CSV table of C-alpha atoms and ligand atoms in Angstrom, one decimal:
chain,number,residue,atom,x,y,z
A,1,MET,CA,4.3,103.5,104.4
A,2,ALA,CA,3.3,101.3,101.5
A,3,LEU,CA,1.7,102.2,98.2
A,4,VAL,CA,-1.3,100.1,97.3
A,5,PRO,CA,-0.7,98.6,93.8
A,6,ASP,CA,-3.5,100.5,92.1
A,7,SER,CA,-3.0,103.8,93.6
A,8,ARG,CA,-0.4,106.4,94.8
A,9,ILE,CA,-2.1,106.8,98.2
A,10,PRO,CA,0.3,106.1,101.1
A,11,ARG,CA,-1.2,103.7,103.7
A,12,ARG,CA,-0.2,101.9,106.9
A,13,GLY,CA,1.2,98.3,106.5
A,14,LEU,CA,-1.0,95.5,107.7
A,15,MET,CA,-0.4,92.2,109.4
A,16,LEU,CA,-2.2,89.2,107.8
A,17,VAL,CA,-2.5,86.1,110.1
A,18,LEU,CA,-3.4,82.7,108.7
A,19,SER,CA,-4.3,80.0,111.3
A,20,SER,CA,-5.7,76.6,110.9
A,21,PRO,CA,-5.5,73.1,112.3
A,22,SER,CA,-2.4,71.4,111.0
A,23,GLY,CA,-3.2,69.8,107.6
A,24,ALA,CA,-5.9,72.3,106.4
A,25,GLY,CA,-3.6,73.7,103.7
A,26,LYS,CA,-2.6,76.9,105.4
A,27,SER,CA,1.1,76.6,104.4
A,28,THR,CA,0.3,76.1,100.7
A,29,ILE,CA,-1.9,79.2,100.8
A,30,ALA,CA,0.8,81.2,102.6
A,31,ARG,CA,3.5,80.2,100.0
A,32,ALA,CA,1.3,81.1,97.1
A,33,LEU,CA,0.4,84.5,98.6
A,34,LEU,CA,4.1,85.3,99.0
A,35,GLU,CA,4.8,84.3,95.4
A,36,ARG,CA,1.9,86.1,93.9
A,37,GLU,CA,1.6,89.3,95.9
A,38,ASP,CA,4.1,92.2,95.9
A,39,ARG,CA,5.1,93.9,99.1
A,40,LEU,CA,4.3,91.0,101.3
A,41,ALA,CA,6.9,89.4,103.6
A,42,MET,CA,6.7,86.3,105.7
A,43,SER,CA,7.2,86.5,109.4
A,44,VAL,CA,9.7,83.7,110.2
A,45,SER,CA,9.1,82.3,113.7
A,46,VAL,CA,11.5,80.9,116.2
A,47,THR,CA,10.7,77.3,117.5
A,48,THR,CA,12.2,74.8,119.8
A,49,ARG,CA,11.0,71.8,117.8
A,50,ASP,CA,13.4,69.9,115.6
A,51,PRO,CA,13.6,70.7,111.8
A,52,ARG,CA,11.6,68.4,109.6
A,53,PRO,CA,13.3,67.0,106.5
A,54,GLY,CA,13.6,69.7,103.9
A,55,GLU,CA,13.1,72.6,106.4
A,56,GLU,CA,15.7,75.3,106.4
A,57,ASP,CA,16.9,77.3,109.3
A,58,GLY,CA,16.1,81.0,108.8
A,59,LYS,CA,13.6,80.2,106.1
A,60,ASP,CA,10.9,78.0,107.6
A,61,TYR,CA,11.8,78.7,111.2
A,62,PHE,CA,14.7,79.8,113.3
A,63,PHE,CA,15.4,76.6,115.2
A,64,ILE,CA,16.6,77.4,118.7
A,65,ASP,CA,16.9,75.6,122.0
A,66,ASP,CA,14.9,76.1,125.1
A,67,ALA,CA,17.5,78.3,126.8
A,68,ALA,CA,17.7,80.7,123.8
A,69,TYR,CA,13.9,80.8,123.6
A,70,ARG,CA,13.6,81.7,127.3
A,71,ALA,CA,16.2,84.4,126.8
A,72,LYS,CA,14.2,85.9,124.0
A,73,VAL,CA,11.0,85.8,126.0
A,74,GLU,CA,12.8,87.6,128.9
A,75,GLU,CA,14.4,90.2,126.7
A,76,LYS,CA,10.9,90.8,125.2
A,77,GLU,CA,12.2,90.1,121.7
A,78,LEU,CA,9.1,88.2,120.7
A,79,LEU,CA,5.9,90.0,119.6
A,80,GLU,CA,3.9,86.9,120.7
A,81,HIS,CA,4.8,83.5,121.9
A,82,ALA,CA,3.0,80.2,122.8
A,83,GLU,CA,3.4,76.6,123.5
A,84,VAL,CA,1.9,74.5,120.6
A,85,PHE,CA,2.0,70.7,120.7
A,86,GLY,CA,4.7,70.5,123.4
A,87,HIS,CA,7.1,72.9,121.7
A,88,TYR,CA,7.6,76.6,122.0
A,89,TYR,CA,7.1,79.1,119.1
A,90,GLY,CA,7.4,82.9,118.9
A,91,THR,CA,7.4,85.8,116.4
A,92,PRO,CA,10.6,87.9,116.4
A,93,ARG,CA,9.6,91.5,116.9
A,94,SER,CA,12.5,93.1,115.1
A,95,LEU,CA,11.8,91.3,111.8
A,96,VAL,CA,8.2,92.3,111.7
A,97,GLU,CA,9.0,95.9,112.5
A,98,LYS,CA,11.7,95.9,109.8
A,99,HIS,CA,9.2,94.8,107.1
A,100,LEU,CA,6.5,97.2,108.2
A,101,SER,CA,8.9,100.1,108.3
A,102,VAL,CA,9.9,99.6,104.6
A,103,GLY,CA,6.3,99.5,103.6
A,104,GLU,CA,5.8,95.8,103.3
A,105,ASP,CA,2.7,93.9,104.7
A,106,VAL,CA,3.6,90.9,106.9
A,107,LEU,CA,2.1,87.4,106.7
A,108,PHE,CA,2.0,85.2,109.8
A,109,ASP,CA,1.4,81.5,110.1
A,110,ILE,CA,0.7,81.3,113.8
A,111,ASP,CA,-1.9,79.6,116.1
A,112,TRP,CA,-4.9,81.1,117.8
A,113,GLN,CA,-2.9,81.9,121.0
A,114,GLY,CA,-0.5,84.0,119.1
A,115,THR,CA,-3.3,85.7,117.1
A,116,GLN,CA,-5.0,86.7,120.4
A,117,GLN,CA,-1.7,88.3,121.6
A,118,LEU,CA,-1.0,90.1,118.3
A,119,ARG,CA,-4.6,91.4,118.2
A,120,GLU,CA,-3.9,93.2,121.5
A,121,SER,CA,-0.9,95.0,120.2
A,122,ALA,CA,-1.8,95.5,116.5
A,123,ARG,CA,-5.6,96.1,116.8
A,124,ASP,CA,-6.9,97.5,113.5
A,125,ASP,CA,-3.7,96.6,111.6
A,126,LEU,CA,-4.3,92.9,112.2
A,127,ILE,CA,-6.4,90.9,109.7
A,128,SER,CA,-7.0,87.3,110.7
A,129,VAL,CA,-8.0,84.4,108.5
A,130,PHE,CA,-8.9,81.0,109.7
A,131,VAL,CA,-8.5,78.1,107.2
A,132,LEU,CA,-10.8,75.1,107.7
A,133,PRO,CA,-10.5,71.7,106.0
A,134,PRO,CA,-13.5,70.7,103.9
A,135,SER,CA,-14.3,67.7,106.2
A,136,TYR,CA,-12.8,65.7,109.0
A,137,ASP,CA,-12.1,62.8,106.7
A,138,GLU,CA,-10.1,65.0,104.4
A,139,LEU,CA,-8.2,66.5,107.3
A,140,ALA,CA,-7.3,63.0,108.5
A,141,LYS,CA,-6.1,62.0,105.0
A,142,ARG,CA,-4.0,65.1,104.6
A,143,LEU,CA,-2.3,64.6,108.0
A,144,LYS,CA,-1.4,61.0,107.2
A,145,GLY,CA,-0.4,61.9,103.7
A,146,ARG,CA,2.2,64.3,104.8
A,147,GLY,CA,4.3,61.4,106.2
A,148,GLN,CA,6.8,63.6,108.0
A,149,ASP,CA,5.8,62.8,111.5
A,150,SER,CA,5.6,59.6,113.6
A,151,GLU,CA,2.2,57.9,114.1
A,152,ASP,CA,1.9,59.2,117.6
A,153,VAL,CA,2.5,62.8,116.5
A,154,VAL,CA,-0.2,62.4,113.8
A,155,LYS,CA,-2.6,60.9,116.3
A,156,GLY,CA,-2.0,63.8,118.7
A,157,ARG,CA,-2.6,66.4,116.0
A,158,MET,CA,-5.8,64.7,114.9
A,159,ALA,CA,-7.0,64.8,118.5
A,160,LYS,CA,-6.1,68.5,118.8
A,161,ALA,CA,-7.5,69.5,115.4
A,162,ALA,CA,-11.1,69.5,116.8
A,163,ASN,CA,-10.0,71.8,119.6
A,164,GLU,CA,-8.0,74.1,117.3
A,165,MET,CA,-11.0,74.4,115.0
A,166,SER,CA,-13.2,75.7,117.9
A,167,HIS,CA,-11.4,79.1,117.6
A,168,TRP,CA,-12.8,80.0,114.2
A,169,PRO,CA,-15.2,82.6,115.6
A,170,GLU,CA,-12.3,84.7,116.8
A,171,TYR,CA,-11.2,85.4,113.2
A,172,ASP,CA,-12.2,88.1,110.8
A,173,TYR,CA,-12.4,85.7,107.8
A,174,VAL,CA,-12.9,82.0,107.3
A,175,ILE,CA,-11.7,80.1,104.2
A,176,ILE,CA,-12.9,76.5,103.7
A,177,ASN,CA,-10.1,74.9,101.8
A,178,GLU,CA,-11.9,72.6,99.4
A,179,ASP,CA,-10.0,73.6,96.3
A,180,ILE,CA,-6.6,75.1,96.8
A,181,GLU,CA,-6.6,77.5,93.9
A,182,THR,CA,-10.0,78.9,95.0
A,183,SER,CA,-8.7,79.3,98.5
A,184,ILE,CA,-5.6,81.1,97.3
A,185,ALA,CA,-7.8,83.5,95.2
A,186,ASN,CA,-10.0,84.1,98.3
A,187,ALA,CA,-7.0,84.9,100.4
A,188,GLN,CA,-5.8,87.3,97.7
A,189,ALA,CA,-9.2,89.0,97.6
A,190,ILE,CA,-9.1,89.5,101.4
A,191,LEU,CA,-5.7,91.1,101.2
A,192,LYS,CA,-6.7,93.3,98.3
A,193,ALA,CA,-9.8,94.6,100.0
A,194,GLU,CA,-8.0,95.2,103.2
A,195,ARG,CA,-5.3,97.1,101.4
A,196,LEU,CA,-8.0,99.4,100.1
A,197,ARG,CA,-9.6,100.0,103.5
A,198,ARG,CA,-10.1,103.7,104.0
A,199,SER,CA,-8.9,103.9,107.5
A,200,ARG,CA,-5.5,102.4,106.5
A,201,ARG,CA,-4.9,104.9,103.7
A,202,VAL,CA,-3.5,107.7,105.6
A,203,GLY,CA,-2.7,109.7,102.5
A,204,LEU,CA,-6.3,110.1,101.3
A,205,GLY,CA,-6.9,113.4,103.1
A,206,ASP,CA,-4.0,115.1,101.4
A,207,PHE,CA,-4.9,113.6,98.0
A,208,VAL,CA,-8.5,114.8,98.2
A,209,ASN,CA,-7.5,118.2,99.6
A,210,GLU,CA,-5.1,118.7,96.7
A,211,MET,CA,-7.9,118.1,94.2
A,212,ARG,CA,-10.3,120.3,96.0
A,213,SER,CA,-7.8,123.1,96.2
A,214,HIS,CA,-8.0,123.6,92.4
A,215,ASN,CA,-11.5,124.9,92.8
A,216,GLY,CA,-10.9,127.6,95.3
B,301,5GP,P1,4.5,73.3,112.9
B,301,5GP,O1,5.3,72.7,114.0
B,301,5GP,O2,3.6,72.2,112.2
B,301,5GP,O3,5.3,74.0,111.9
B,301,5GP,O4,3.5,74.3,113.5
B,301,5GP,C1,2.6,74.0,114.5
B,301,5GP,C2,1.7,75.1,114.8
B,301,5GP,O5,2.4,76.2,115.4
B,301,5GP,C3,1.0,75.7,113.6
B,301,5GP,O6,-0.4,75.8,113.9
B,301,5GP,C4,1.6,77.0,113.4
B,301,5GP,O7,0.7,78.0,112.9
B,301,5GP,C5,2.0,77.4,114.9
B,301,5GP,N1,3.1,78.4,114.9
B,301,5GP,C6,4.2,78.5,114.1
B,301,5GP,N2,4.9,79.5,114.5
B,301,5GP,C7,4.3,80.2,115.5
B,301,5GP,C8,4.6,81.3,116.2
B,301,5GP,O8,5.5,82.0,116.1
B,301,5GP,N3,3.7,81.6,117.2
B,301,5GP,C9,2.5,80.9,117.5
B,301,5GP,N4,1.7,81.3,118.4
B,301,5GP,N5,2.3,79.8,116.8
B,301,5GP,C10,3.1,79.4,115.8
């Protein structure tokens, strides 16, 4: 049970998903949300892809091999899992449950396949946000600018970006990332409003009943 920042009313934790084609700025928005928002924890995924320079095991991802991944799928240790660009990714169930149980909301950077799976299990507690680049040219520039992947990988991602983007109607909110600070503020506004949603604030009944009891 979490307390919303501006109130004493207990509420259920929520799961906030950010998805986008690679290069739309989703990771920057996620990092800023974690820095600026209290009681928000990142879900760290497992992946079978190799770490990129600068990536840390246990922080960016848990880097595992195919056999370990298959074992986790079989043991049902993953809340959702999917193949993305030829590698396997999945969300460890235990970590998410740990955060929610201590009253933290959980932020996910996962693709549309994972979002569909999470939606089935989390229903109303899942808030999904799709981040779009401001234009195709800008997306191409950002993908090249990153310089961490081979040319073939960049080409492959460019080709898949159009397909990825076709999933925007499945999301609750869409942010067009023209200006990063505006996009971060918009993501914060979504989180703030969703934290205040009546259906999630399970302590409201008691709160109001207590006030009303003074009259009788
Ligand atoms: P990257 O390899 O660039 O870190 O991520 C590639 C894509 O995989 C991104 O769209 C990212 O959102 C997605 N992804 C990362 N972790 C997971 C996960 O646990 N599950 C799913 N379904 N997608 C993930």
